[in-house]
PDB file of C-alpha atoms in Angstrom:
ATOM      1  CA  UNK A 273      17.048   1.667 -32.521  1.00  0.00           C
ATOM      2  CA  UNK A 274      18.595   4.650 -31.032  1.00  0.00           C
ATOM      3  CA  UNK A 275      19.541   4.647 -26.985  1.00  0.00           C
ATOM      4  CA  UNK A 276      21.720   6.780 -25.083  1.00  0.00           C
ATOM      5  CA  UNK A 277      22.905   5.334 -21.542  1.00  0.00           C
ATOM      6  CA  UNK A 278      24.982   7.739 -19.672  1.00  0.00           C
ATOM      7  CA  UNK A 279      25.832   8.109 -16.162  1.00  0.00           C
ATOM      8  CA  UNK A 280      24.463  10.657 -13.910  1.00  0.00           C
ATOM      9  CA  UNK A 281      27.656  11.483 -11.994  1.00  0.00           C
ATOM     10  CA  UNK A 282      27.193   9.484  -8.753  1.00  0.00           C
ATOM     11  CA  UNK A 283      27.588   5.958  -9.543  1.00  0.00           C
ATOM     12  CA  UNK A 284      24.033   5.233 -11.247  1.00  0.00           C
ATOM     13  CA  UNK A 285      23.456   4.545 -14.631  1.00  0.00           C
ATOM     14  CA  UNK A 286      20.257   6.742 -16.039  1.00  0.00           C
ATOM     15  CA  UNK A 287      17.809   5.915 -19.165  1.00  0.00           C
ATOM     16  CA  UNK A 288      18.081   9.468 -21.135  1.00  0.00           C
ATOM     17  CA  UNK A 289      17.020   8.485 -24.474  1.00  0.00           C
ATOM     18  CA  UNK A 290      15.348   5.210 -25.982  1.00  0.00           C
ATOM     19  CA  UNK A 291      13.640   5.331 -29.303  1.00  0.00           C
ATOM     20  CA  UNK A 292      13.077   1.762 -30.747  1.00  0.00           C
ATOM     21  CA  UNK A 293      11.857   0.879 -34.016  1.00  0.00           C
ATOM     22  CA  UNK A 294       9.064  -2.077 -33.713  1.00  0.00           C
ATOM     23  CA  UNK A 295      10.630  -3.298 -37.086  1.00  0.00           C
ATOM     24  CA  UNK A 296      14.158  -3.998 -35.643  1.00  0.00           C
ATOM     25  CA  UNK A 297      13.129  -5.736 -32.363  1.00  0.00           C
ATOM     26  CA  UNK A 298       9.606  -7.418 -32.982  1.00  0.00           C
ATOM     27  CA  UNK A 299       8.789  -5.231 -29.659  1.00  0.00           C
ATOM     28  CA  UNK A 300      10.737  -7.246 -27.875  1.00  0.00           C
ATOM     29  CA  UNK A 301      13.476  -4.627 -26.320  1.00  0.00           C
ATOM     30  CA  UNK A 302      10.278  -2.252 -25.836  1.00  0.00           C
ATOM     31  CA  UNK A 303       8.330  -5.029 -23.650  1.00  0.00           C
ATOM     32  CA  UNK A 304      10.844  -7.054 -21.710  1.00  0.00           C
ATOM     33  CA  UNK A 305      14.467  -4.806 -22.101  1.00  0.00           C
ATOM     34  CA  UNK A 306      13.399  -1.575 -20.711  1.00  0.00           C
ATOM     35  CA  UNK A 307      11.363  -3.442 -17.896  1.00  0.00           C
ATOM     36  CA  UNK A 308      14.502  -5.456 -16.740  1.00  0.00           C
ATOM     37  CA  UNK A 309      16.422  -2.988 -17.407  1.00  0.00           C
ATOM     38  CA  UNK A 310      14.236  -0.327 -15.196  1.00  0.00           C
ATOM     39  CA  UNK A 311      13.304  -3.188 -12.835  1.00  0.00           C
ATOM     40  CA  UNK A 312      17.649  -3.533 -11.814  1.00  0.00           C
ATOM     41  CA  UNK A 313      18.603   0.253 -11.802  1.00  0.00           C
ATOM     42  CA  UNK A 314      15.333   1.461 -10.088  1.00  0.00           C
ATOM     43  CA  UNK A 315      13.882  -1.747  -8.465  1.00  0.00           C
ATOM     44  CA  UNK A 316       9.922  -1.480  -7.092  1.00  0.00           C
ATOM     45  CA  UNK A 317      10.110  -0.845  -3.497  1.00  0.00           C
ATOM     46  CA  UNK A 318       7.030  -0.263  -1.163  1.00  0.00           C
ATOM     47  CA  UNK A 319       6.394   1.021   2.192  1.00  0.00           C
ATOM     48  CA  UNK A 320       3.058   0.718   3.813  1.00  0.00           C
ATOM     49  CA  UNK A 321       1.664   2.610   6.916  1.00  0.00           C
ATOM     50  CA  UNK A 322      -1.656   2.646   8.665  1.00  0.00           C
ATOM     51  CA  UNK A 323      -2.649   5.759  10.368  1.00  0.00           C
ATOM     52  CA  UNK A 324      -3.811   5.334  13.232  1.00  0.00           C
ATOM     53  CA  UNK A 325      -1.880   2.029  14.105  1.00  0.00           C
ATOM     54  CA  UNK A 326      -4.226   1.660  17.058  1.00  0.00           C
ATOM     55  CA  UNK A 327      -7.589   3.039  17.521  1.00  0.00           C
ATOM     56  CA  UNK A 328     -10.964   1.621  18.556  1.00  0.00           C
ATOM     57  CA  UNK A 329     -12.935  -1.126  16.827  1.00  0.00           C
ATOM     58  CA  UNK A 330     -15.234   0.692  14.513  1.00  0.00           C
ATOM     59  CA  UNK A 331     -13.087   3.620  13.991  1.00  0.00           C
ATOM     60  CA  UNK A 332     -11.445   4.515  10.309  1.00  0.00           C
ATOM     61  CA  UNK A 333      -8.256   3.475   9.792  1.00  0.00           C
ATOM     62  CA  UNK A 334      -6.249   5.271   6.755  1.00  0.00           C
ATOM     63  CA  UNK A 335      -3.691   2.522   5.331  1.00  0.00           C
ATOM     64  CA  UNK A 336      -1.421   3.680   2.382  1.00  0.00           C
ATOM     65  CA  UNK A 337       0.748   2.371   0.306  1.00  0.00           C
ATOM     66  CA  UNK A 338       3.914   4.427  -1.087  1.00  0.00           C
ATOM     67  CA  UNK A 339       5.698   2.916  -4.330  1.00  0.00           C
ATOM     68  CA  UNK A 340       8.723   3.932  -5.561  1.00  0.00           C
ATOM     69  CA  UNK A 341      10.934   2.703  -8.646  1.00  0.00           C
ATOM     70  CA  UNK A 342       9.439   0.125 -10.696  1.00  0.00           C
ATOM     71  CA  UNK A 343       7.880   0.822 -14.815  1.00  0.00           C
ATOM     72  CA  UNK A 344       4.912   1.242 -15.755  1.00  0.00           C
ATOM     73  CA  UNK A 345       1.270   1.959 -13.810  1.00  0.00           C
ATOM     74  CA  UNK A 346       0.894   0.568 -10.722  1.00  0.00           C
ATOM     75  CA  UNK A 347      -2.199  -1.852  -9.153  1.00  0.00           C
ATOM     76  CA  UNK A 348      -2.976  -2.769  -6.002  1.00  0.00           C
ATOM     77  CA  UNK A 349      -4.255  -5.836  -3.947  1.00  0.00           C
ATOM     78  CA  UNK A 350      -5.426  -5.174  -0.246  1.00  0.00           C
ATOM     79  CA  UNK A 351      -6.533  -8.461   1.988  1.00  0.00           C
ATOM     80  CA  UNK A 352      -6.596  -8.743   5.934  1.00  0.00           C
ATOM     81  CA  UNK A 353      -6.315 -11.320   8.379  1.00  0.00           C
ATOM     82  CA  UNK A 354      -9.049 -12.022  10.050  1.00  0.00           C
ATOM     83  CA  UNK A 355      -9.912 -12.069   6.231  1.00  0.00           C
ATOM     84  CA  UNK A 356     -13.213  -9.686   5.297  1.00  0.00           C
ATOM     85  CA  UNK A 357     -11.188  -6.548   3.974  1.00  0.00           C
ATOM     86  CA  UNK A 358     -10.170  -6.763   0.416  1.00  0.00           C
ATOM     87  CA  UNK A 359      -9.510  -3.299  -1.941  1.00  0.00           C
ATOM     88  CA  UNK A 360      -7.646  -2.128  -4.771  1.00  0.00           C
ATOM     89  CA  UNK A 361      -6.869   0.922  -4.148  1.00  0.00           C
ATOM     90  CA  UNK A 362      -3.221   2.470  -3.224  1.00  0.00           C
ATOM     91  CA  UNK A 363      -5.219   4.289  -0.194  1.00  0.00           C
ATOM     92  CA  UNK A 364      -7.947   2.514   1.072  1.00  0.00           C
ATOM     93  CA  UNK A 365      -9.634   3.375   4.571  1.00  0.00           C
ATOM     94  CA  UNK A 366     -10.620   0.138   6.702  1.00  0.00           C
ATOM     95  CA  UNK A 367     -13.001  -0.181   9.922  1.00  0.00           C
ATOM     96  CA  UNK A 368     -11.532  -3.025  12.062  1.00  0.00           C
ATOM     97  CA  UNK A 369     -13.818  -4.334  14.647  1.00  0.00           C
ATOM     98  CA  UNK A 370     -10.179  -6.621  16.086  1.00  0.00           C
ATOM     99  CA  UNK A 371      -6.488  -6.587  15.566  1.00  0.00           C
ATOM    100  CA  UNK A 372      -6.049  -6.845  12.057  1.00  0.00           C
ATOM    101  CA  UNK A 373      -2.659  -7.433   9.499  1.00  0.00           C
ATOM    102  CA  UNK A 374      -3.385  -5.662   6.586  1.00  0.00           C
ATOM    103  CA  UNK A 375      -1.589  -6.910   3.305  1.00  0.00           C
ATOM    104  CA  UNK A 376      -0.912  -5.153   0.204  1.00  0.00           C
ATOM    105  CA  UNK A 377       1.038  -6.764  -2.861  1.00  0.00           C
ATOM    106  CA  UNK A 378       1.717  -3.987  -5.693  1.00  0.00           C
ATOM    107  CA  UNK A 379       2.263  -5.517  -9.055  1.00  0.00           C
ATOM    108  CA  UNK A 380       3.045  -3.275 -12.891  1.00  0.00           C
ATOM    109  CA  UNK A 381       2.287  -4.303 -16.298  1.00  0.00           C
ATOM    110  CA  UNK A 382       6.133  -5.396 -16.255  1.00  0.00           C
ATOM    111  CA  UNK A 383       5.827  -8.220 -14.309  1.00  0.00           C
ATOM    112  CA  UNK A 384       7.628  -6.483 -10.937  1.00  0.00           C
ATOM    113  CA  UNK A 385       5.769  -6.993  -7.825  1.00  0.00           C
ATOM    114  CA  UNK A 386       6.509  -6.012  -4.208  1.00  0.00           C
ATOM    115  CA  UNK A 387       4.402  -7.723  -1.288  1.00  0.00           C
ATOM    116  CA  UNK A 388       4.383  -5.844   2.308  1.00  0.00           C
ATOM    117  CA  UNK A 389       1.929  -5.778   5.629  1.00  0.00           C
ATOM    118  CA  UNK A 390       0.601  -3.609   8.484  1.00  0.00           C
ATOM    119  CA  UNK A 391      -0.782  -4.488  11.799  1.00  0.00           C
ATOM    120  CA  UNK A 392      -3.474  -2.502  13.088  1.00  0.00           C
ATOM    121  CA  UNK A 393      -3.907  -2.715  16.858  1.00  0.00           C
ATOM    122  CA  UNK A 394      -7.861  -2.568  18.448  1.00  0.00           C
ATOM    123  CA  UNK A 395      -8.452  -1.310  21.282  1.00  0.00           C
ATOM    124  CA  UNK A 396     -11.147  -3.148  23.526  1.00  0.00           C
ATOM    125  CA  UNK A 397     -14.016  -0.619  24.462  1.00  0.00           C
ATOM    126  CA  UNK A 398     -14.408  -0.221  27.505  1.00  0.00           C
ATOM    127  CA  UNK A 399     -16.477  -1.437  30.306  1.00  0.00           C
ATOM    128  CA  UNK A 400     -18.248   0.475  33.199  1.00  0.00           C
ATOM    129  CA  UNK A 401     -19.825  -0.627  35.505  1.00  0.00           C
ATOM    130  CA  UNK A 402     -22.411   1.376  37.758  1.00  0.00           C
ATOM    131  CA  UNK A 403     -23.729   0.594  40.519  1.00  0.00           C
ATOM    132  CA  UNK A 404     -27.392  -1.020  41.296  1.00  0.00           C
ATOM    133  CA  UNK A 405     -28.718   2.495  42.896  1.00  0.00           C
ATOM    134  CA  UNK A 406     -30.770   3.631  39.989  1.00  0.00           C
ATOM    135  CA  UNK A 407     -33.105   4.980  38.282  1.00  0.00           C
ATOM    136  CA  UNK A 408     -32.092   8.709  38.991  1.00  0.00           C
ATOM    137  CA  UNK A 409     -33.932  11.691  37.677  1.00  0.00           C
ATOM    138  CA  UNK A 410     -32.579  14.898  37.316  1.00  0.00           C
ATOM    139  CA  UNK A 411     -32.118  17.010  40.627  1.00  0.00           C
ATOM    140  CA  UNK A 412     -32.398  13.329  42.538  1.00  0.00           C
ATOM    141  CA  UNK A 413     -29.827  12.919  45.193  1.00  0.00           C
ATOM    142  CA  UNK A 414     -27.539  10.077  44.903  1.00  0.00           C
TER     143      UNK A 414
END
């Protein structure tokens, strides 16, 4: 195994160089060292966001999730509560008819996972209502 850990000037530690030899560590450094080691200098961290956070039921809401940190390729788990919105995408566009929390958990092949949620605000449509006076036709005074 040859690994070079140097720091980057400003208090951090950085991963420059890491070639391991499967023979010398039954994979073992490869799977679970550079993953913990990854997972304390540059922990998984997630922000969500819904754009809009209000709008009318019906309408498309954008939600997004933004990872940062972590190893490895990222999935994603989308649910809702009232519960009927599930998705797997980082990006996924919802419809809510009411109020919804959206929640997203982010998990990598490492074993890291961050968990977060977004409430989406609905709008009632609204109500008129017109007077009995009607039917009208066009040019009819009212």
């Amino acid at each position: 195994m040859e690994g070079l850990l140097q720091p980057d000037g400003i208090g951090t530690i950085c991963l420059c160089i890491l070639q391991c030899d499967d023979a010398q560590l039954n994979g073992l450094f490869v799977t679970n060292g550079v993953s913990a080691l990854n997972s304390m200098l540059n922990p998984l961290g997630l922000n969500v966001a819904a754009d809009p956070a209000a709008s009318c039921a019906g309408e498309p809401v954008q939600l997004s999730a933004l990872v940062s940190g972590g190893c490895g390729t990222p999935f994603y788990s989308w649910t809702s509560d009232p519960t009927g919105f599930v998705s797997d995408i980082q990006n996924p566009v919802a419809y809510p008819s009411v109020s919804t929390t959206y929640f997203v958990t982010v998990s990598n092949s490492f074993g890291d996972s961050r968990s977060a949620s977004i409430f989406v605000e609905v709008n009632p449509l609204p109500v008129f209502d017109c007077p009995d006076f009607g039917p009208f036709c066009e040019g009819d005074e009212a």
